[in-house]
Coordinates of C-alpha atoms in Angstrom, one line a residue:
X10 CA -8.6 2.4 -29.4
X11 CA -8.3 3.6 -25.7
X12 CA -10.9 6.2 -24.6
X13 CA -11.6 8.5 -21.7
X14 CA -8.1 8.8 -20.8
X15 CA -6.6 12.2 -19.4
X16 CA -2.8 13.1 -20.0
X17 CA -0.9 16.2 -19.1
X18 CA 3.1 16.6 -19.4
X19 CA 5.8 15.3 -21.6
X20 CA 5.5 11.6 -22.2
X21 CA 2.4 11.0 -20.1
X22 CA 0.6 7.9 -21.3
X23 CA 2.6 8.0 -24.5
X24 CA 2.5 4.3 -25.1
X25 CA -1.2 3.9 -24.3
X26 CA -3.1 1.7 -27.1
X27 CA -6.2 0.3 -25.6
X28 CA -6.1 1.3 -22.0
X29 CA -9.2 3.4 -20.9
X30 CA -10.2 5.7 -17.8
X31 CA -6.4 6.4 -17.2
X32 CA -5.3 9.8 -15.6
X33 CA -1.8 10.8 -16.0
X34 CA -0.5 14.3 -15.1
X35 CA 3.2 14.8 -15.2
X36 CA 6.5 14.2 -16.6
X37 CA 6.5 10.7 -18.2
X38 CA 3.6 9.7 -15.6
X39 CA 2.2 6.4 -16.9
X40 CA 4.3 6.6 -19.8
X41 CA 4.4 2.7 -20.4
X42 CA 0.8 2.0 -20.1
X43 CA -0.4 0.1 -23.2
X44 CA -3.7 -1.7 -21.9
X45 CA -4.1 -0.7 -18.2
X46 CA -7.2 0.6 -17.2
X47 CA -8.7 3.1 -14.6
X48 CA -5.1 4.2 -13.1
X49 CA -4.7 7.6 -11.5
X50 CA -1.1 9.0 -11.8
X51 CA 0.2 12.2 -10.8
X52 CA 3.8 13.3 -10.5
X53 CA 7.1 13.3 -11.9
X54 CA 7.2 9.6 -13.4
X55 CA 4.3 8.4 -11.0
X56 CA 3.6 5.1 -12.3
X57 CA 6.0 5.1 -15.3
X58 CA 6.2 1.6 -15.6
X59 CA 2.7 0.6 -15.6
X60 CA 1.9 -1.4 -18.7
X61 CA -1.5 -3.5 -18.1
X62 CA -1.9 -2.8 -14.7
X63 CA -5.3 -1.8 -13.4
X64 CA -6.8 0.4 -10.8
X65 CA -3.8 1.8 -9.4
X66 CA -3.3 5.1 -7.9
X67 CA 0.2 7.0 -7.6
X68 CA 0.7 10.6 -6.2
X69 CA 3.9 11.9 -5.9
X70 CA 7.5 12.1 -7.7
X71 CA 8.5 8.5 -8.4
X72 CA 5.5 6.9 -6.6
X73 CA 5.2 3.2 -8.0
X74 CA 7.7 3.4 -10.3
X75 CA 8.2 -0.5 -10.5
X76 CA 4.7 -1.5 -10.9
X77 CA 4.0 -3.1 -14.3
X78 CA 1.2 -5.5 -14.7
X79 CA 0.0 -5.3 -10.8
X80 CA -3.3 -3.9 -9.5
X81 CA -4.9 -2.2 -7.0
X82 CA -2.2 -0.4 -5.5
X83 CA -2.4 2.9 -3.7
X84 CA 0.9 5.1 -3.2
X85 CA 1.0 8.6 -2.2
X86 CA 4.1 10.4 -1.4
X87 CA 7.4 10.7 -2.9
X88 CA 9.3 7.6 -3.5
X89 CA 6.2 5.7 -2.1
X90 CA 6.0 2.0 -3.1
X91 CA 8.9 2.9 -5.5
X92 CA 9.9 -0.6 -6.2
X93 CA 7.0 -2.8 -5.4
X94 CA 5.5 -5.4 -7.7
X95 CA 2.8 -6.6 -5.8
X96 CA -1.0 -6.6 -5.8
X97 CA -3.0 -4.6 -3.1
X98 CA -0.7 -2.7 -1.2
X99 CA -1.2 0.9 0.4
X100 CA 1.6 3.4 1.1
X101 CA 0.7 6.8 2.1
X102 CA 3.9 9.3 3.0
X103 CA 7.3 10.0 1.7
X104 CA 9.2 7.0 1.4
X105 CA 6.5 4.7 2.7
X106 CA 7.1 0.9 1.6
X107 CA 9.5 2.5 -0.8
X108 CA 12.2 -0.5 -0.7
X109 CA 9.0 -3.2 -0.9
X110 CA 9.7 -5.6 -3.7
X111 CA 7.6 -8.7 -3.4
X112 CA 5.8 -8.3 -0.1
X113 CA 2.1 -8.3 -0.5
X114 CA -0.9 -6.9 1.2
X115 CA 1.0 -4.3 3.4
X116 CA -0.3 -1.1 4.5
X117 CA 1.9 1.8 5.5
X118 CA 0.8 5.3 6.5
X119 CA 3.6 7.7 7.5
X120 CA 6.9 9.1 6.5
X121 CA 9.3 6.2 6.4
X122 CA 6.6 3.7 7.5
X123 CA 7.6 0.3 6.4
X124 CA 10.4 2.0 4.0
X125 CA 12.8 -1.0 4.3
X126 CA 10.3 -3.8 3.9
X127 CA 11.1 -6.1 1.0
X128 CA 9.3 -9.6 0.9
X129 CA 7.3 -9.3 4.6
X130 CA 3.7 -9.3 3.9
X131 CA 0.4 -8.5 5.6
X132 CA 1.9 -5.7 7.9
X133 CA 0.2 -2.8 9.1
X134 CA 2.0 0.3 9.9
X135 CA 0.6 3.8 10.7
X136 CA 2.8 6.5 12.0
X137 CA 6.3 8.0 11.3
X138 CA 8.8 5.6 11.4
X139 CA 6.5 2.9 12.3
X140 CA 7.9 -0.6 11.4
X141 CA 10.4 1.2 9.3
X142 CA 13.4 -1.7 9.5
X143 CA 11.4 -4.5 8.7
X144 CA 12.6 -6.2 5.8
X145 CA 11.2 -9.8 5.9
X146 CA 8.4 -10.1 9.0
X147 CA 5.0 -10.8 8.6
X148 CA 1.7 -10.1 10.2
X149 CA 2.5 -7.2 12.2
X150 CA 0.5 -4.4 13.5
X151 CA 1.8 -1.3 14.4
X152 CA 0.3 2.1 15.2
X153 CA 2.1 5.1 16.6
X154 CA 5.4 7.0 15.8
X155 CA 8.6 4.8 16.0
X156 CA 6.7 2.0 17.2
X157 CA 8.9 -1.3 16.4
X158 CA 10.8 0.8 14.3
X159 CA 14.0 -1.4 15.1
X160 CA 12.4 -4.7 14.0
X161 CA 13.5 -6.5 10.8
X162 CA 12.5 -9.8 10.4
X163 CA 10.3 -10.1 13.6
X164 CA 6.6 -11.6 13.0
X165 CA 3.1 -11.5 14.7
X166 CA 3.9 -8.7 16.8
X167 CA 1.1 -6.1 18.0
X168 CA 2.4 -2.4 19.0
X169 CA 0.2 0.4 19.5
X170 CA 1.8 3.7 21.1
X171 CA 4.8 6.1 20.6
X172 CA 7.9 4.1 20.5
X173 CA 6.2 0.8 21.5
X174 CA 8.3 -2.0 21.5
X175 CA 10.8 0.2 19.5
X176 CA 13.9 -2.4 20.2
X177 CA 12.4 -5.5 19.3
X178 CA 15.1 -6.7 16.6
X179 CA 16.2 -10.2 18.0
X180 CA 13.5 -12.4 17.0
X181 CA 10.7 -11.4 19.5
X182 CA 7.4 -13.0 18.3
X183 CA 3.6 -12.7 19.2
X184 CA 4.1 -9.7 21.6
X185 CA 1.4 -7.1 22.4
X186 CA 2.4 -3.9 23.6
X187 CA -0.1 -1.2 24.0
X188 CA 0.8 2.2 25.4
X189 CA 3.5 4.8 24.9
X190 CA 6.7 3.5 25.5
X191 CA 5.2 -0.1 26.3
X192 CA 7.9 -3.1 26.0
X193 CA 10.0 -0.7 24.6
X194 CA 13.2 -2.5 25.7
X195 CA 12.1 -6.0 24.7
X196 CA 14.5 -7.4 22.0
X197 CA 14.2 -11.1 21.7
X198 CA 11.1 -12.0 24.1
X199 CA 8.1 -13.9 23.1
X200 CA 4.6 -14.1 24.3
X201 CA 4.4 -11.2 26.3
X202 CA 1.5 -8.6 27.0
X203 CA 2.4 -5.2 28.0
X204 CA -0.8 -2.6 28.6
X205 CA 0.0 0.8 30.1
X206 CA 2.3 3.7 29.6
X207 CA 5.6 2.4 30.0
X208 CA 4.3 -1.2 30.9
X209 CA 7.1 -3.9 30.9
X210 CA 9.5 -1.1 29.7
X211 CA 12.6 -2.6 30.8
X212 CA 11.8 -6.5 29.7
X213 CA 14.5 -7.4 27.1
X214 CA 14.2 -11.0 26.7
X215 CA 11.7 -12.3 29.1
X216 CA 8.6 -14.5 27.8
X217 CA 5.0 -15.4 28.6
X218 CA 4.9 -11.9 31.3
X219 CA 1.5 -10.1 31.5
X220 CA 1.9 -6.5 32.8
X221 CA -1.3 -4.2 32.7
X222 CA -1.0 -0.8 34.4
X223 CA 1.2 2.5 34.2
X224 CA 4.6 1.4 34.6
X225 CA 3.6 -2.4 35.6
X226 CA 6.6 -4.6 35.6
X227 CA 8.8 -1.7 34.5
X228 CA 12.2 -2.8 35.9
X229 CA 11.8 -6.7 34.7
X230 CA 14.5 -7.5 32.3
X231 CA 14.7 -11.1 31.7
X232 CA 12.5 -12.9 33.9
X233 CA 9.3 -14.8 32.5
X234 CA 6.1 -16.1 33.6
X235 CA 5.0 -13.1 35.7
X236 CA 1.5 -11.2 35.9
X237 CA 1.1 -8.1 37.3
X238 CA -2.0 -5.9 36.9
X239 CA -2.2 -2.5 38.5
X240 CA -0.8 0.8 39.0
X241 CA 3.3 0.1 39.0
X242 CA 2.3 -4.0 39.8
X243 CA 5.6 -5.6 40.3
X244 CA 7.3 -2.4 39.6
X245 CA 10.3 -3.6 41.3
X246 CA 10.6 -7.2 40.0
X247 CA 14.3 -8.3 39.6
X248 CA 14.9 -11.7 38.0
X249 CA 12.2 -13.6 39.6
X250 CA 9.5 -15.9 37.8
X251 CA 6.0 -17.2 38.3
X252 CA 5.0 -14.2 40.1
X253 CA 1.4 -12.6 40.2
X254 CA 0.5 -9.4 41.8
X255 CA -2.7 -7.4 41.8
X256 CA -2.9 -3.9 42.9
X257 CA -0.8 -0.9 43.3
X258 CA 2.8 -1.7 43.5

């Protein structure tokens, strides 16, 4: 009794009974839909296991192949959101969110963005390899190619810029890095703010630092509680703590 459906390809919408307004184009696209409606599925096996899920969009080979009853997901690209079984996820790019299992409310844009994510939720990753190693980390916001690409379980970080905070993989949380290569050596430090090209670029485990400006605090590694604002402010910091510098170098 389903109506206003469009199917093209072997097995496309093959099980449909009462579903309506579905479009399935490709080999086995939307194969298992029975009652689901307003799904758009294009590609070999795209959305092939959806049964009663609604308002999903899958474009690409094997895109969104595990969704069954879930709703409002968007997957564009080969293997995008391949194993995900949650609502309201967005994966755009080849292998974006491909391993996501139960992580909810994630947005991944770019090839391999959030590709290893399994249960982490409420993450935003935009850029090639952005947050690609994340598995269980939550509430991270990442914008830039290779930004936070080593992080796996860390949460509540913001990284904006090419390779920003790229090494964070040992528990670093509540950090903000804005600028190409900003905080790119940070592994386990918490509560740091790095703003500017290579700002805080040498910091590995220091906490509670604020470095704002081109190469500000660049050579710091483990020192904490420092504030440097300006071009190369605290550039040569080598272990001291509770320092404040305002202005060039």
